[in-house]
PDB file of C-alpha atoms in Angstrom:
ATOM      1  CA  MET L   1     208.972-178.824 117.988  1.00 70.00           C
ATOM      2  CA  LYS L   2     210.502-175.356 118.945  1.00 86.00           C
ATOM      3  CA  TRP L   3     211.402-173.035 115.935  1.00 92.00           C
ATOM      4  CA  SER L   4     211.204-169.095 115.852  1.00 95.00           C
ATOM      5  CA  SER L   5     210.980-166.415 113.128  1.00 96.00           C
ATOM      6  CA  LYS L   6     210.971-162.543 113.329  1.00 97.00           C
ATOM      7  CA  ILE L   7     210.349-160.152 110.743  1.00 97.00           C
ATOM      8  CA  ASN L   8     209.426-156.645 109.535  1.00 97.00           C
ATOM      9  CA  CYS L   9     205.548-156.319 108.840  1.00 98.00           C
ATOM     10  CA  GLY L  10     206.381-152.861 107.164  1.00 97.00           C
ATOM     11  CA  CYS L  11     203.279-150.662 105.909  1.00 98.00           C
ATOM     12  CA  LYS L  12     202.339-148.881 103.096  1.00 97.00           C
ATOM     13  CA  ILE L  13     200.736-145.846 101.375  1.00 98.00           C
ATOM     14  CA  ASN L  14     198.090-145.547  98.587  1.00 97.00           C
ATOM     15  CA  LEU L  15     199.897-142.902  96.390  1.00 98.00           C
ATOM     16  CA  ARG L  16     196.678-143.180  94.543  1.00 98.00           C
ATOM     17  CA  LEU L  17     193.032-144.116  95.691  1.00 98.00           C
ATOM     18  CA  LYS L  18     190.196-143.921  93.075  1.00 98.00           C
ATOM     19  CA  VAL L  19     187.056-145.517  94.724  1.00 97.00           C
ATOM     20  CA  THR L  20     185.288-146.647  91.380  1.00 97.00           C
ATOM     21  CA  ALA L  21     182.308-148.810  92.641  1.00 96.00           C
ATOM     22  CA  ARG L  22     180.046-149.947  95.854  1.00 93.00           C
ATOM     23  CA  ARG L  23     179.602-153.370  96.194  1.00 91.00           C
ATOM     24  CA  ALA L  24     176.651-155.534  97.234  1.00 89.00           C
ATOM     25  CA  ASP L  25     178.991-157.255 100.191  1.00 86.00           C
ATOM     26  CA  GLY L  26     179.513-153.669 101.288  1.00 83.00           C
ATOM     27  CA  LEU L  27     183.179-153.660 100.261  1.00 87.00           C
ATOM     28  CA  HIS L  28     183.891-150.883  97.626  1.00 93.00           C
ATOM     29  CA  ASP L  29     186.178-151.790  94.502  1.00 95.00           C
ATOM     30  CA  LEU L  30     189.327-149.449  93.898  1.00 95.00           C
ATOM     31  CA  SER L  31     191.970-148.516  91.709  1.00 97.00           C
ATOM     32  CA  SER L  32     194.800-147.813  93.888  1.00 97.00           C
ATOM     33  CA  CYS L  33     198.602-147.317  93.510  1.00 97.00           C
ATOM     34  CA  PHE L  34     200.300-148.950  96.952  1.00 97.00           C
ATOM     35  CA  ILE L  35     203.840-148.829  97.746  1.00 97.00           C
ATOM     36  CA  PHE L  36     205.721-150.886 100.245  1.00 97.00           C
ATOM     37  CA  LEU L  37     207.866-149.190 103.144  1.00 97.00           C
ATOM     38  CA  PRO L  38     209.712-151.085 105.664  1.00 94.00           C
ATOM     39  CA  TYR L  39     209.484-148.094 108.317  1.00 94.00           C
ATOM     40  CA  PRO L  40     207.409-147.522 110.041  1.00 95.00           C
ATOM     41  CA  GLY L  41     206.885-151.347 110.843  1.00 97.00           C
ATOM     42  CA  ASP L  42     206.104-153.485 113.189  1.00 98.00           C
ATOM     43  CA  MET L  43     208.082-156.470 114.474  1.00 98.00           C
ATOM     44  CA  LEU L  44     206.756-159.738 114.439  1.00 98.00           C
ATOM     45  CA  GLU L  45     208.439-163.072 116.105  1.00 98.00           C
ATOM     46  CA  VAL L  46     206.542-166.236 116.098  1.00 97.00           C
ATOM     47  CA  SER L  47     207.539-169.185 117.868  1.00 95.00           C
ATOM     48  CA  GLY L  48     206.414-173.122 117.953  1.00 92.00           C
ATOM     49  CA  GLY L  49     206.242-175.351 120.460  1.00 82.00           C
ATOM     50  CA  VAL L  50     204.131-174.032 122.939  1.00 83.00           C
ATOM     51  CA  GLU L  51     200.194-174.978 123.285  1.00 88.00           C
ATOM     52  CA  GLY L  52     197.348-172.820 121.963  1.00 93.00           C
ATOM     53  CA  ILE L  53     198.243-169.469 120.783  1.00 96.00           C
ATOM     54  CA  THR L  54     199.210-166.434 123.067  1.00 96.00           C
ATOM     55  CA  LEU L  55     199.608-163.077 121.948  1.00 97.00           C
ATOM     56  CA  GLU L  56     201.847-160.471 123.397  1.00 97.00           C
ATOM     57  CA  CYS L  57     201.992-156.749 122.419  1.00 97.00           C
ATOM     58  CA  PRO L  58     204.591-155.113 124.624  1.00 97.00           C
ATOM     59  CA  GLY L  59     203.648-151.501 125.916  1.00 94.00           C
ATOM     60  CA  PHE L  60     200.067-152.239 124.425  1.00 94.00           C
ATOM     61  CA  PRO L  61     198.202-154.696 126.990  1.00 94.00           C
ATOM     62  CA  GLU L  62     194.851-153.710 125.253  1.00 94.00           C
ATOM     63  CA  LEU L  63     196.003-155.409 122.233  1.00 93.00           C
ATOM     64  CA  ALA L  64     196.988-158.390 123.397  1.00 94.00           C
ATOM     65  CA  ASN L  65     193.545-160.643 123.289  1.00 94.00           C
ATOM     66  CA  GLU L  66     191.310-162.850 120.533  1.00 94.00           C
ATOM     67  CA  LYS L  67     189.713-159.721 118.621  1.00 93.00           C
ATOM     68  CA  ASN L  68     193.313-158.857 117.431  1.00 95.00           C
ATOM     69  CA  LEU L  69     193.282-159.593 114.048  1.00 96.00           C
ATOM     70  CA  LEU L  70     196.471-161.131 114.693  1.00 97.00           C
ATOM     71  CA  TRP L  71     194.945-164.304 116.637  1.00 97.00           C
ATOM     72  CA  ARG L  72     192.097-164.192 114.130  1.00 97.00           C
ATOM     73  CA  THR L  73     194.731-164.933 111.435  1.00 98.00           C
ATOM     74  CA  ALA L  74     196.510-167.378 113.276  1.00 98.00           C
ATOM     75  CA  GLU L  75     193.108-169.087 114.080  1.00 97.00           C
ATOM     76  CA  LYS L  76     192.114-169.308 110.625  1.00 98.00           C
ATOM     77  CA  PHE L  77     195.633-170.900 109.167  1.00 98.00           C
ATOM     78  CA  ALA L  78     195.050-173.127 111.992  1.00 97.00           C
ATOM     79  CA  GLN L  79     191.665-174.480 110.612  1.00 97.00           C
ATOM     80  CA  GLN L  80     192.447-173.594 106.407  1.00 97.00           C
ATOM     81  CA  ALA L  81     195.879-175.971 107.250  1.00 97.00           C
ATOM     82  CA  GLY L  82     194.950-178.585 109.816  1.00 96.00           C
ATOM     83  CA  ILE L  83     197.583-177.818 112.182  1.00 94.00           C
ATOM     84  CA  LYS L  84     196.630-177.979 116.166  1.00 94.00           C
ATOM     85  CA  PRO L  85     198.067-174.423 116.914  1.00 95.00           C
ATOM     86  CA  GLN L  86     200.944-174.133 119.171  1.00 94.00           C
ATOM     87  CA  TRP L  87     202.100-170.729 118.549  1.00 96.00           C
ATOM     88  CA  ARG L  88     203.456-168.041 121.206  1.00 97.00           C
ATOM     89  CA  ILE L  89     203.179-164.668 118.972  1.00 98.00           C
ATOM     90  CA  ILE L  90     204.742-161.298 120.068  1.00 98.00           C
ATOM     91  CA  LEU L  91     204.181-158.119 118.297  1.00 98.00           C
ATOM     92  CA  GLN L  92     206.289-154.754 119.092  1.00 98.00           C
ATOM     93  CA  LYS L  93     203.765-151.892 117.212  1.00 97.00           C
ATOM     94  CA  ASN L  94     205.607-148.887 115.439  1.00 96.00           C
ATOM     95  CA  VAL L  95     202.886-148.358 113.525  1.00 97.00           C
ATOM     96  CA  PRO L  96     200.141-146.133 115.050  1.00 96.00           C
ATOM     97  CA  LEU L  97     196.735-147.671 115.192  1.00 95.00           C
ATOM     98  CA  ALA L  98     194.007-146.744 112.456  1.00 95.00           C
ATOM     99  CA  ALA L  99     196.852-144.550 110.852  1.00 97.00           C
ATOM    100  CA  GLY L 100     195.783-145.403 107.328  1.00 97.00           C
ATOM    101  CA  LEU L 101     199.162-147.156 106.879  1.00 98.00           C
ATOM    102  CA  GLY L 102     197.812-150.686 106.909  1.00 96.00           C
ATOM    103  CA  GLY L 103     199.979-151.566 109.838  1.00 96.00           C
ATOM    104  CA  GLY L 104     197.313-154.588 110.982  1.00 96.00           C
ATOM    105  CA  SER L 105     196.948-155.830 107.758  1.00 96.00           C
ATOM    106  CA  ALA L 106     201.010-155.734 107.312  1.00 98.00           C
ATOM    107  CA  ASP L 107     200.756-157.910 110.467  1.00 98.00           C
ATOM    108  CA  ALA L 108     198.302-160.116 109.564  1.00 98.00           C
ATOM    109  CA  GLY L 109     200.410-160.824 106.063  1.00 98.00           C
ATOM    110  CA  ALA L 110     203.557-161.435 107.463  1.00 98.00           C
ATOM    111  CA  LEU L 111     202.474-163.858 110.223  1.00 98.00           C
ATOM    112  CA  LEU L 112     200.374-165.719 107.178  1.00 98.00           C
ATOM    113  CA  ALA L 113     203.828-165.500 105.662  1.00 97.00           C
ATOM    114  CA  LEU L 114     205.952-166.995 108.673  1.00 97.00           C
ATOM    115  CA  LEU L 115     203.354-169.933 109.332  1.00 97.00           C
ATOM    116  CA  ASN L 116     203.053-170.811 105.684  1.00 97.00           C
ATOM    117  CA  GLU L 117     206.869-170.985 105.153  1.00 96.00           C
ATOM    118  CA  HIS L 118     207.293-173.018 108.134  1.00 96.00           C
ATOM    119  CA  TYR L 119     204.671-175.741 107.751  1.00 96.00           C
ATOM    120  CA  GLN L 120     204.112-175.259 103.749  1.00 97.00           C
ATOM    121  CA  ALA L 121     200.595-176.173 104.058  1.00 96.00           C
ATOM    122  CA  LEU L 122     199.143-174.261 101.749  1.00 97.00           C
ATOM    123  CA  ASP L 123     199.178-173.187  98.134  1.00 96.00           C
ATOM    124  CA  GLU L 124     199.355-169.968  96.349  1.00 94.00           C
ATOM    125  CA  LYS L 125     196.353-169.814  95.648  1.00 95.00           C
ATOM    126  CA  THR L 126     194.473-170.927  98.866  1.00 97.00           C
ATOM    127  CA  LEU L 127     196.740-168.918 100.624  1.00 97.00           C
ATOM    128  CA  LEU L 128     195.678-165.487  98.978  1.00 94.00           C
ATOM    129  CA  SER L 129     192.245-166.463  99.231  1.00 95.00           C
ATOM    130  CA  LEU L 130     192.804-166.602 103.202  1.00 97.00           C
ATOM    131  CA  ALA L 131     194.704-163.483 103.171  1.00 96.00           C
ATOM    132  CA  PHE L 132     191.672-161.693 101.975  1.00 93.00           C
ATOM    133  CA  SER L 133     189.248-163.236 103.660  1.00 95.00           C
ATOM    134  CA  ILE L 134     190.829-161.539 106.911  1.00 96.00           C
ATOM    135  CA  GLY L 135     190.827-157.877 105.368  1.00 92.00           C
ATOM    136  CA  ALA L 136     190.991-156.233 101.918  1.00 88.00           C
ATOM    137  CA  ASP L 137     194.912-155.362 101.804  1.00 91.00           C
ATOM    138  CA  VAL L 138     196.308-158.344 103.242  1.00 95.00           C
ATOM    139  CA  PRO L 139     196.551-160.194  99.679  1.00 93.00           C
ATOM    140  CA  PHE L 140     199.498-156.885  98.669  1.00 93.00           C
ATOM    141  CA  PHE L 141     201.123-157.559 102.327  1.00 95.00           C
ATOM    142  CA  LEU L 142     201.627-161.434 102.084  1.00 92.00           C
ATOM    143  CA  ARG L 143     204.404-161.046  99.400  1.00 87.00           C
ATOM    144  CA  ARG L 144     205.418-157.578 100.408  1.00 88.00           C
ATOM    145  CA  HIS L 145     206.011-156.471  97.079  1.00 91.00           C
ATOM    146  CA  PRO L 146     207.304-153.339  96.597  1.00 94.00           C
ATOM    147  CA  ALA L 147     204.547-151.855  94.570  1.00 96.00           C
ATOM    148  CA  ALA L 148     201.143-152.969  93.120  1.00 96.00           C
ATOM    149  CA  TRP L 149     197.842-151.509  91.416  1.00 96.00           C
ATOM    150  CA  VAL L 150     195.237-153.306  93.205  1.00 94.00           C
ATOM    151  CA  THR L 151     191.590-153.276  92.032  1.00 94.00           C
ATOM    152  CA  GLY L 152     188.830-154.996  93.386  1.00 92.00           C
ATOM    153  CA  ALA L 153     188.528-154.787  96.888  1.00 88.00           C
ATOM    154  CA  GLY L 154     191.853-155.531  97.041  1.00 83.00           C
ATOM    155  CA  GLU L 155     191.715-159.133  95.814  1.00 83.00           C
ATOM    156  CA  LYS L 156     193.244-158.297  92.744  1.00 89.00           C
ATOM    157  CA  PHE L 157     196.585-156.696  92.272  1.00 86.00           C
ATOM    158  CA  GLU L 158     199.349-156.187  89.635  1.00 93.00           C
ATOM    159  CA  VAL L 159     202.815-156.642  90.862  1.00 94.00           C
ATOM    160  CA  LEU L 160     204.751-153.201  89.515  1.00 94.00           C
ATOM    161  CA  GLU L 161     208.245-154.936  88.928  1.00 85.00           C
ATOM    162  CA  HIS L 162     209.580-151.828  87.165  1.00 85.00           C
ATOM    163  CA  LEU L 163     209.192-148.720  89.298  1.00 89.00           C
ATOM    164  CA  PRO L 164     209.673-144.865  88.121  1.00 90.00           C
ATOM    165  CA  GLU L 165     212.242-143.859  90.441  1.00 92.00           C
ATOM    166  CA  LEU L 166     210.438-142.274  93.094  1.00 95.00           C
ATOM    167  CA  PRO L 167     210.194-138.526  95.093  1.00 97.00           C
ATOM    168  CA  GLU L 168     211.086-139.252  98.929  1.00 98.00           C
ATOM    169  CA  ILE L 169     208.633-139.873 101.311  1.00 98.00           C
ATOM    170  CA  LEU L 170     207.541-138.259 104.448  1.00 98.00           C
ATOM    171  CA  ILE L 171     204.390-139.138 106.479  1.00 98.00           C
ATOM    172  CA  VAL L 172     202.613-137.089 109.182  1.00 98.00           C
ATOM    173  CA  ASN L 173     200.608-138.447 111.607  1.00 98.00           C
ATOM    174  CA  PRO L 174     198.602-136.277 113.760  1.00 97.00           C
ATOM    175  CA  GLY L 175     198.307-138.772 116.625  1.00 96.00           C
ATOM    176  CA  PHE L 176     194.906-140.154 117.108  1.00 96.00           C
ATOM    177  CA  PRO L 177     192.763-142.811 114.964  1.00 96.00           C
ATOM    178  CA  VAL L 178     190.332-142.836 112.286  1.00 96.00           C
ATOM    179  CA  SER L 179     187.933-145.687 111.706  1.00 95.00           C
ATOM    180  CA  ALA L 180     187.853-147.305 108.087  1.00 93.00           C
ATOM    181  CA  LYS L 181     184.342-148.029 108.102  1.00 93.00           C
ATOM    182  CA  TRP L 182     183.806-144.271 108.897  1.00 96.00           C
ATOM    183  CA  ALA L 183     185.621-143.069 106.431  1.00 96.00           C
ATOM    184  CA  TYR L 184     184.276-145.173 103.228  1.00 95.00           C
ATOM    185  CA  THR L 185     180.509-144.682 105.061  1.00 94.00           C
ATOM    186  CA  HIS L 186     181.398-140.396 104.697  1.00 96.00           C
ATOM    187  CA  LEU L 187     182.759-140.942 101.016  1.00 96.00           C
ATOM    188  CA  ALA L 188     180.590-138.157  98.874  1.00 95.00           C
ATOM    189  CA  PRO L 189     178.836-140.952  96.366  1.00 95.00           C
ATOM    190  CA  GLU L 190     179.480-138.434  93.323  1.00 96.00           C
ATOM    191  CA  LEU L 191     183.264-139.239  94.022  1.00 97.00           C
ATOM    192  CA  ILE L 192     182.805-142.526  92.752  1.00 97.00           C
ATOM    193  CA  GLY L 193     183.605-143.365  89.570  1.00 97.00           C
ATOM    194  CA  LEU L 194     186.049-145.111  87.287  1.00 96.00           C
ATOM    195  CA  ASP L 195     189.805-144.375  86.999  1.00 97.00           C
ATOM    196  CA  ASP L 196     191.220-142.420  84.560  1.00 96.00           C
ATOM    197  CA  PRO L 197     194.046-144.731  82.831  1.00 96.00           C
ATOM    198  CA  ALA L 198     195.990-141.805  81.772  1.00 97.00           C
ATOM    199  CA  GLN L 199     197.356-141.676  85.184  1.00 97.00           C
ATOM    200  CA  LYS L 200     198.486-145.201  85.423  1.00 96.00           C
ATOM    201  CA  ALA L 201     200.044-145.163  82.346  1.00 96.00           C
ATOM    202  CA  ALA L 202     202.001-142.029  83.383  1.00 96.00           C
ATOM    203  CA  PHE L 203     203.045-143.346  86.578  1.00 97.00           C
ATOM    204  CA  LEU L 204     204.374-146.179  84.871  1.00 95.00           C
ATOM    205  CA  SER L 205     206.802-144.374  82.135  1.00 95.00           C
ATOM    206  CA  GLY L 206     207.683-141.551  85.017  1.00 95.00           C
ATOM    207  CA  SER L 207     206.332-138.933  83.291  1.00 96.00           C
ATOM    208  CA  ALA L 208     203.226-138.418  86.285  1.00 96.00           C
ATOM    209  CA  ASP L 209     202.471-135.298  87.304  1.00 97.00           C
ATOM    210  CA  TRP L 210     202.528-135.800  91.227  1.00 98.00           C
ATOM    211  CA  ARG L 211     199.878-133.636  92.378  1.00 97.00           C
ATOM    212  CA  GLY L 212     197.247-134.871  90.177  1.00 96.00           C
ATOM    213  CA  PHE L 213     198.376-138.753  90.503  1.00 98.00           C
ATOM    214  CA  CYS L 214     198.337-138.453  93.857  1.00 98.00           C
ATOM    215  CA  ARG L 215     194.062-138.283  94.657  1.00 97.00           C
ATOM    216  CA  ASN L 216     192.391-139.742  97.278  1.00 98.00           C
ATOM    217  CA  ASP L 217     188.671-140.188  97.331  1.00 98.00           C
ATOM    218  CA  LEU L 218     188.237-140.545 101.164  1.00 98.00           C
ATOM    219  CA  ALA L 219     190.397-137.161 101.772  1.00 98.00           C
ATOM    220  CA  PRO L 220     187.645-134.799 101.670  1.00 98.00           C
ATOM    221  CA  ALA L 221     185.379-136.206 104.375  1.00 97.00           C
ATOM    222  CA  VAL L 222     188.550-137.151 106.246  1.00 98.00           C
ATOM    223  CA  MET L 223     190.028-133.492 106.188  1.00 97.00           C
ATOM    224  CA  LYS L 224     186.904-131.537 106.640  1.00 97.00           C
ATOM    225  CA  LYS L 225     186.230-134.190 109.586  1.00 97.00           C
ATOM    226  CA  PHE L 226     189.640-132.993 111.472  1.00 98.00           C
ATOM    227  CA  PRO L 227     190.634-129.822 109.920  1.00 97.00           C
ATOM    228  CA  LEU L 228     194.486-130.193 111.414  1.00 97.00           C
ATOM    229  CA  LEU L 229     195.261-132.158 108.606  1.00 98.00           C
ATOM    230  CA  THR L 230     194.623-129.168 106.578  1.00 98.00           C
ATOM    231  CA  VAL L 231     196.797-127.432 108.357  1.00 98.00           C
ATOM    232  CA  LEU L 232     199.549-129.919 108.356  1.00 98.00           C
ATOM    233  CA  LYS L 233     199.076-130.222 104.962  1.00 98.00           C
ATOM    234  CA  ASP L 234     199.204-126.484 103.963  1.00 98.00           C
ATOM    235  CA  PHE L 235     202.630-126.404 106.296  1.00 98.00           C
ATOM    236  CA  LEU L 236     204.105-129.240 104.038  1.00 98.00           C
ATOM    237  CA  ASP L 237     202.850-127.531 100.798  1.00 98.00           C
ATOM    238  CA  ALA L 238     204.600-124.776 101.713  1.00 98.00           C
ATOM    239  CA  ASN L 239     208.074-126.218 102.205  1.00 97.00           C
ATOM    240  CA  GLU L 240     208.581-127.493  98.726  1.00 97.00           C
ATOM    241  CA  ALA L 241     206.329-130.851  98.653  1.00 98.00           C
ATOM    242  CA  LEU L 242     205.948-131.984  95.281  1.00 98.00           C
ATOM    243  CA  ALA L 243     202.184-133.421  96.601  1.00 98.00           C
ATOM    244  CA  VAL L 244     200.872-134.073  99.722  1.00 98.00           C
ATOM    245  CA  GLN L 245     197.923-136.661 100.230  1.00 98.00           C
ATOM    246  CA  ILE L 246     196.057-138.884 102.829  1.00 98.00           C
ATOM    247  CA  SER L 247     197.188-142.550 102.972  1.00 98.00           C
ATOM    248  CA  GLY L 248     194.280-145.000 102.724  1.00 96.00           C
ATOM    249  CA  SER L 249     191.118-143.878 105.287  1.00 96.00           C
ATOM    250  CA  GLY L 250     193.931-141.988 107.133  1.00 97.00           C
ATOM    251  CA  PRO L 251     194.348-139.583 108.969  1.00 98.00           C
ATOM    252  CA  SER L 252     198.170-140.102 107.977  1.00 98.00           C
ATOM    253  CA  LEU L 253     199.283-138.003 105.541  1.00 98.00           C
ATOM    254  CA  PHE L 254     202.200-138.636 102.805  1.00 98.00           C
ATOM    255  CA  ALA L 255     204.449-135.991 101.432  1.00 98.00           C
ATOM    256  CA  LEU L 256     206.683-136.464  98.393  1.00 98.00           C
ATOM    257  CA  PHE L 257     209.883-134.464  97.923  1.00 98.00           C
ATOM    258  CA  ALA L 258     213.009-134.040  95.867  1.00 97.00           C
ATOM    259  CA  PRO L 259     216.036-135.780  96.884  1.00 96.00           C
ATOM    260  CA  GLY L 260     217.312-134.335 100.246  1.00 95.00           C
ATOM    261  CA  LYS L 261     214.183-132.088 101.049  1.00 97.00           C
ATOM    262  CA  ALA L 262     211.626-134.637 103.339  1.00 98.00           C
ATOM    263  CA  ALA L 263     214.497-134.155 106.365  1.00 97.00           C
ATOM    264  CA  VAL L 264     214.342-130.592 106.092  1.00 97.00           C
ATOM    265  CA  ALA L 265     210.815-130.284 105.954  1.00 98.00           C
ATOM    266  CA  ALA L 266     210.253-132.994 108.929  1.00 98.00           C
ATOM    267  CA  VAL L 267     212.635-130.743 111.290  1.00 97.00           C
ATOM    268  CA  LYS L 268     210.509-127.809 109.705  1.00 98.00           C
ATOM    269  CA  LEU L 269     207.663-129.714 111.005  1.00 97.00           C
ATOM    270  CA  ARG L 270     208.443-130.934 114.185  1.00 97.00           C
ATOM    271  CA  GLU L 271     209.798-127.735 114.924  1.00 97.00           C
ATOM    272  CA  ARG L 272     206.280-125.485 114.263  1.00 97.00           C
ATOM    273  CA  PHE L 273     204.269-128.697 115.658  1.00 97.00           C
ATOM    274  CA  ALA L 274     206.459-128.748 118.840  1.00 95.00           C
ATOM    275  CA  GLY L 275     203.332-128.664 120.864  1.00 94.00           C
ATOM    276  CA  MET L 276     201.816-131.549 119.831  1.00 95.00           C
ATOM    277  CA  ALA L 277     203.034-134.755 121.494  1.00 91.00           C
ATOM    278  CA  ASN L 278     201.944-137.281 119.807  1.00 95.00           C
ATOM    279  CA  LEU L 279     202.764-136.115 116.386  1.00 97.00           C
ATOM    280  CA  ARG L 280     204.970-138.547 114.455  1.00 98.00           C
ATOM    281  CA  ILE L 281     207.150-138.059 111.531  1.00 98.00           C
ATOM    282  CA  PHE L 282     208.697-140.799 109.629  1.00 97.00           C
ATOM    283  CA  THR L 283     211.329-140.490 106.727  1.00 94.00           C
ATOM    284  CA  GLU L 284     214.053-142.341 105.362  1.00 85.00           C
ATOM    285  CA  GLY L 285     214.042-144.879 108.127  1.00 89.00           C
ATOM    286  CA  LYS L 286     213.657-142.591 110.677  1.00 93.00           C
ATOM    287  CA  GLU L 287     211.688-141.233 113.231  1.00 95.00           C
ATOM    288  CA  PHE L 288     211.791-137.668 113.633  1.00 95.00           C
TER     289      PHE L 288
END
């Protein structure tokens, strides 16, 4: 039977990322505030009625193979649901690769959501377990909640229904990838420890001090390896950012601004770093 579904996969930033423990399975326990962003977002289209699995990534032919997380997600769903795969998957990449924005996890979560919406094959618990087996951030993207407080290695999350009003968000990607494995491997051991519950309480009450709240334990190692990130951060700080921090394992930076200030800073950033052809700047549903 032929059918087709399309979705904007979105991405995320970690307003706060505190590493609380190393786990015996090689993962890390976190206390992290995830914010879902619809832009930038990859566009995913799934069509049924073809034999097997086919994957197309226009502009990125090197991604269209069996090693792609989407391919493995489709295989795992088929196996778990007892369904013979008959899917053509088209992925239009908009989120930079290995950027700390969860692009691959967002794609996987969106694919699981589309497939299960069509087949109604897996219950909520099984689907979440399958999502976590694919990647630690995938459960968050399965349901695309605006925000969540994530603990464990990503499998535990508290949906934040009543968010305080957030500042404007500017995302800056310097145009090179950073391996999440590298970032966690080079995490300073002395930074690992329990989170301060007062930070979460302040965020939920709308009284957070953004510079104190926006912490990322992975940032020191990443910024030391890539001094350009400090240069970009200093420029944003000098242009009225309320806070600037690395998202996830980097290298993307996010900056928070008062209303009307993010786009102004984006224009200045583009002018100041005009020689950086690979620099990408996003805010308010627009790329500068």
